[in-house]
Short mmCIF file of C-alpha atoms in Angstrom, two decimals:
data_model
loop_
_atom_site.label_atom_id
_atom_site.label_comp_id
_atom_site.label_asym_id
_atom_site.label_seq_id
_atom_site.Cartn_x
_atom_site.Cartn_y
_atom_site.Cartn_z
CA MET A 52 -0.41 0.25 -0.06
CA SER A 53 1.52 3.50 -0.90
CA ASP A 54 0.39 6.92 0.35
CA THR A 55 -3.13 8.02 -1.83
CA ASN A 56 -1.15 10.84 -2.53
CA GLY A 57 2.00 9.28 -4.27
CA ALA A 58 4.63 10.95 -1.64
CA ASP A 59 6.42 8.18 -1.46
CA ASP A 60 6.49 4.20 -1.58
CA ARG A 61 6.45 3.56 2.12
CA PRO A 62 3.26 1.02 2.88
CA VAL A 63 0.76 2.74 5.03
CA GLN A 64 -2.36 1.15 6.39
CA PRO A 65 -5.23 2.40 4.01
CA ARG A 66 -7.59 4.53 6.22
CA VAL A 67 -10.39 3.68 3.86
CA SER A 68 -11.20 0.76 1.40
CA ILE A 69 -12.96 0.68 -1.41
CA ILE A 70 -14.90 -1.88 -2.96
CA ILE A 71 -16.16 -2.02 -6.58
CA PRO A 72 -17.11 -5.92 -7.82
CA VAL A 73 -16.32 -6.61 -11.39
CA TYR A 74 -17.43 -8.43 -14.43
CA ASN A 75 -15.98 -8.90 -17.82
CA GLU A 76 -15.67 -4.93 -17.53
CA GLU A 77 -12.56 -4.74 -20.34
CA ALA A 78 -14.24 -2.34 -22.33
CA ILE A 79 -14.07 0.26 -19.06
CA LEU A 80 -11.94 -1.09 -16.41
CA HIS A 81 -8.45 0.57 -17.18
CA SER A 82 -10.03 4.26 -17.84
CA ALA A 83 -12.47 3.83 -14.87
CA VAL A 84 -9.70 3.06 -12.30
CA VAL A 85 -7.12 5.10 -14.06
CA ASP A 86 -9.15 8.22 -13.62
CA LEU A 87 -10.89 7.14 -10.05
CA VAL A 88 -6.97 7.52 -8.62
CA ASP A 89 -6.61 10.70 -10.17
CA ARG A 90 -9.75 12.11 -8.60
CA LEU A 91 -8.93 10.47 -5.47
CA GLN A 92 -6.02 12.41 -5.07
CA GLU A 93 -8.29 14.82 -3.35
CA PHE A 94 -8.48 12.97 -0.85
CA ASP A 95 -6.46 13.00 2.62
CA TRP A 96 -6.85 9.34 3.56
CA PRO A 97 -4.61 6.62 2.74
CA TYR A 98 -6.84 4.09 0.89
CA GLU A 99 -6.79 1.16 -0.89
CA LEU A 100 -8.57 0.49 -3.87
CA LEU A 101 -9.95 -3.56 -4.01
CA LEU A 102 -11.24 -5.16 -7.33
CA ALA A 103 -13.81 -7.59 -6.29
CA GLU A 104 -13.27 -9.62 -9.56
CA ASN A 105 -16.30 -12.65 -10.13
CA GLY A 106 -15.31 -15.22 -13.11
CA SER A 107 -14.54 -12.90 -15.98
CA SER A 108 -14.42 -14.51 -19.26
CA ASP A 109 -12.62 -11.92 -20.72
CA ARG A 110 -9.21 -9.68 -19.51
CA THR A 111 -10.89 -8.29 -16.33
CA VAL A 112 -8.34 -9.96 -14.60
CA GLU A 113 -5.34 -9.27 -16.53
CA ILE A 114 -6.28 -5.60 -16.65
CA GLY A 115 -6.79 -5.64 -12.64
CA GLU A 116 -3.20 -7.11 -12.35
CA GLU A 117 -1.64 -4.48 -14.59
CA LEU A 118 -3.55 -1.80 -12.36
CA SER A 119 -1.75 -3.22 -9.45
CA ARG A 120 1.15 -3.12 -10.34
CA ARG A 121 0.87 0.20 -11.79
CA PHE A 122 -0.61 1.63 -8.88
CA PRO A 123 0.25 0.44 -5.37
CA GLN A 124 -3.12 0.68 -3.55
CA VAL A 125 -5.28 -0.71 -5.91
CA ARG A 126 -5.11 -4.74 -5.50
CA ILE A 127 -7.43 -7.47 -7.57
CA SER A 128 -9.70 -10.38 -5.57
CA SER A 129 -10.73 -12.96 -7.94
CA LEU A 130 -13.34 -14.98 -6.79
CA GLY A 131 -13.94 -17.66 -9.77
CA GLU A 132 -17.48 -17.74 -10.62
CA PRO A 133 -19.90 -14.87 -11.32
CA ASN A 134 -21.12 -13.91 -8.35
CA TYR A 135 -21.74 -9.93 -7.40
CA GLY A 136 -22.62 -10.72 -3.66
CA LYS A 137 -19.91 -13.21 -3.06
CA ALA A 138 -17.70 -11.22 -4.44
CA LEU A 139 -18.98 -7.56 -2.57
CA LYS A 140 -18.60 -10.55 0.80
CA LYS A 141 -15.92 -11.18 -0.11
CA GLY A 142 -14.31 -7.45 -0.33
CA ILE A 143 -15.99 -6.60 2.89
CA LEU A 144 -14.34 -9.32 4.35
CA GLU A 145 -10.79 -8.86 3.15
CA ALA A 146 -10.53 -4.83 4.06
CA SER A 147 -8.77 -3.60 5.81
CA GLY A 148 -9.32 -0.15 6.14
CA GLU A 149 -11.79 1.54 9.36
CA PHE A 150 -13.91 2.77 6.71
CA VAL A 151 -15.22 0.48 3.75
CA LEU A 152 -17.43 2.29 0.43
CA CYS A 153 -18.91 -0.07 -2.30
CA ASP A 154 -19.03 1.57 -5.65
CA GLU A 155 -19.76 0.50 -8.74
CA ILE A 156 -17.30 0.32 -11.99
CA ASP A 157 -19.13 2.78 -13.90
CA LEU A 158 -19.81 4.96 -11.21
CA CYS A 159 -17.09 5.64 -9.32
CA ASP A 160 -18.95 9.06 -7.43
CA THR A 161 -16.33 10.45 -5.78
CA ASP A 162 -18.91 13.16 -4.89
CA PHE A 163 -20.90 10.09 -2.78
CA TYR A 164 -17.53 9.37 -1.50
CA ALA A 165 -17.18 13.14 0.02
CA ARG A 166 -20.53 13.57 1.39
CA ALA A 167 -20.66 9.98 3.13
CA MET A 168 -17.87 10.25 4.84
CA ALA A 169 -18.87 13.53 6.49
CA VAL A 170 -21.30 11.64 8.07
CA LEU A 171 -19.60 8.66 9.23
CA GLU A 172 -16.47 11.18 10.88
CA SER A 173 -18.82 13.48 12.32
CA ASN A 174 -20.80 9.99 13.52
CA GLU A 175 -23.84 10.89 12.94
CA ALA A 176 -24.24 7.45 11.29
CA ASP A 177 -22.30 4.00 10.61
CA LEU A 178 -23.38 2.71 7.43
CA VAL A 179 -24.51 5.68 4.57
CA ILE A 180 -26.84 4.84 2.01
CA GLY A 181 -26.99 6.28 -1.20
CA SER A 182 -30.20 6.60 -2.55
CA LYS A 183 -31.39 6.66 -6.09
CA VAL A 184 -35.24 7.05 -5.46
CA MET A 185 -35.63 9.56 -1.91
CA PRO A 186 -36.35 13.22 -2.46
CA GLY A 187 -33.43 14.74 -3.87
CA ALA A 188 -31.94 11.85 -5.78
CA ASN A 189 -31.98 12.25 -9.92
CA ASP A 190 -32.13 8.76 -11.72
CA ASP A 191 -31.05 9.00 -14.67
CA ARG A 192 -31.49 5.38 -16.08
CA PRO A 193 -34.08 3.75 -18.39
CA LEU A 194 -37.77 3.95 -16.66
CA PHE A 195 -37.43 -0.10 -17.06
CA ARG A 196 -34.46 -0.01 -14.81
CA HIS A 197 -35.86 2.94 -12.20
CA SER A 198 -39.05 0.70 -12.00
CA ALA A 199 -37.04 -2.44 -11.64
CA THR A 200 -35.97 -0.62 -8.08
CA LEU A 201 -39.24 0.54 -7.01
CA VAL A 202 -40.54 -2.93 -7.19
CA LEU A 203 -37.67 -4.53 -5.61
CA ASN A 204 -37.82 -2.25 -3.01
CA GLY A 205 -41.54 -2.75 -2.54
CA MET A 206 -41.17 -6.34 -1.91
CA LEU A 207 -38.00 -5.99 0.34
CA ARG A 208 -40.80 -3.89 2.70
CA VAL A 209 -43.69 -5.56 2.52
CA ALA A 210 -41.97 -9.13 2.81
CA LEU A 211 -39.28 -7.88 5.19
CA GLY A 212 -40.22 -4.58 6.98
CA PHE A 213 -37.77 -2.76 5.03
CA LYS A 214 -38.49 0.90 6.55
CA GLY A 215 -35.66 2.67 3.97
CA THR A 216 -35.91 3.39 0.16
CA ASP A 217 -33.06 1.98 -1.56
CA THR A 218 -30.52 -1.40 -0.41
CA HIS A 219 -29.24 -1.37 -4.00
CA GLY A 220 -25.90 1.14 -5.17
CA LEU A 221 -23.44 3.28 -3.09
CA LYS A 222 -22.67 2.32 0.64
CA ALA A 223 -20.24 3.77 2.83
CA PHE A 224 -19.95 2.16 6.14
CA ARG A 225 -17.53 1.90 9.47
CA ARG A 226 -16.08 -1.34 9.28
CA ALA A 227 -15.48 -2.26 12.67
CA PRO A 228 -19.44 -2.50 13.55
CA LEU A 229 -20.79 -3.48 9.87
CA VAL A 230 -18.30 -6.58 9.01
CA GLU A 231 -20.14 -9.40 11.31
CA ILE A 232 -23.63 -8.37 9.64
CA ALA A 233 -21.58 -9.09 6.56
CA ARG A 234 -20.58 -12.36 7.99
CA GLN A 235 -24.20 -13.62 8.96
CA CYS A 236 -25.49 -12.70 5.28
CA LEU A 237 -26.98 -15.62 3.86
CA VAL A 238 -28.22 -14.87 0.69
CA ASP A 239 -25.67 -13.58 -2.34
CA LYS A 240 -25.39 -12.92 -6.21
CA ASP A 241 -27.80 -9.67 -6.51
CA LEU A 242 -29.17 -9.63 -2.97
CA PHE A 243 -26.59 -10.44 -0.74
CA ALA A 244 -26.74 -6.07 -0.50
CA SER A 245 -30.80 -6.02 0.31
CA GLU A 246 -29.76 -8.43 3.10
CA PHE A 247 -26.83 -6.44 4.21
CA VAL A 248 -29.26 -3.27 4.82
CA ILE A 249 -32.17 -5.26 6.05
CA ARG A 250 -29.73 -7.33 8.87
CA ALA A 251 -28.34 -3.49 9.87
CA GLU A 252 -31.18 -2.22 10.54
CA ARG A 253 -32.80 -4.54 12.47
CA ALA A 254 -29.62 -5.16 14.28
CA GLY A 255 -30.05 -1.22 14.92
CA ILE A 256 -27.12 0.19 13.52
CA ARG A 257 -27.69 3.58 12.38
CA ILE A 258 -28.12 4.13 9.40
CA ARG A 259 -28.43 7.19 7.14
CA GLU A 260 -29.60 7.96 3.71
CA ILE A 261 -28.65 10.38 0.88
CA PRO A 262 -29.82 11.19 -2.52
CA ILE A 263 -27.35 10.74 -5.36
CA ARG A 264 -27.76 10.90 -9.28
CA ILE A 265 -27.02 8.00 -11.10
CA LEU A 266 -26.53 8.02 -15.33
CA GLU A 267 -26.25 4.89 -16.75
CA LYS A 268 -23.31 5.40 -19.09
CA ARG A 269 -23.85 1.83 -20.71
CA PRO A 270 -25.84 -1.32 -21.01
CA PRO A 271 -25.19 -3.66 -17.80
CA SER A 272 -22.72 -6.36 -18.21
CA ILE A 273 -25.98 -9.03 -17.59
CA ALA A 274 -28.92 -8.32 -18.91
CA LEU A 275 -32.20 -6.87 -16.35
CA MET A 276 -33.83 -9.77 -17.95
CA ARG A 277 -32.19 -12.29 -17.14
CA ARG A 278 -32.03 -11.35 -13.88
CA VAL A 279 -35.11 -11.40 -12.70
CA PRO A 280 -35.36 -15.39 -12.08
CA ASN A 281 -32.45 -15.55 -10.15
CA VAL A 282 -33.97 -12.29 -8.37
CA LEU A 283 -37.13 -13.91 -7.58
CA LYS A 284 -35.34 -16.85 -5.92
CA ASN A 285 -33.08 -15.16 -4.18
CA MET A 286 -36.13 -12.94 -2.58
CA ALA A 287 -37.66 -16.30 -1.23
CA LYS A 288 -34.25 -17.29 0.14
CA LEU A 289 -33.72 -13.85 1.88
CA PHE A 290 -37.76 -14.12 3.56
CA VAL A 291 -36.24 -17.52 5.22
CA ALA A 292 -33.07 -16.25 5.64
CA ILE A 293 -34.27 -12.91 7.74
CA ARG A 294 -37.89 -14.07 9.08
CA VAL A 295 -37.13 -17.81 9.67
CA LYS A 296 -33.40 -18.62 10.99
CA GLY A 297 -33.02 -14.59 11.92
#
């Protein structure tokens, strides 16, 4: 690990761990990481950037390894199977920073980083969620994707008593009180993030939602309609995990 400002190559303990799951991202991975590392220079905290690769069949792993050699603060962790939730969970458990930021490779929203870290550092909350649907948010994705978010959140409220507005997407949290929550999660793939937030809510973790703007820069790596059957199956698993097993 190196100083985030590039002053020297002495290893430093990261204060912030940034986790970005990646799957078949050869088209944008290099440019997105280079741009993010450049923009992170405005922050004064040392960080690690963990690329949580999961089952890519293109050059994602190769590019990630090249980036880790170029930037000491970047590392890639490969899962070996396409599983977003399992990769994100693995990243959380491997993170070494006091704070954890969970992002997407096609977002890299440093404005969220700044606002979320301000909430965490002022001790106003232990988990900050970037909501796409709360008042003040701006969701510029296609209508069907925005609608899918509303439907999923509605299902979580009805089935599991979720009180917030969003469980997916950008998150920031204090690692110490949340790592055990992540370890307890039983559901992976698309609904790990939902289980993580709902378990945190039920455990009394202090949660703050802040509005974000989201713009779809390119089609998702896995088409939405292909994900629906798996989401429904995992919704049933999530209900059992929360309501039955607790």
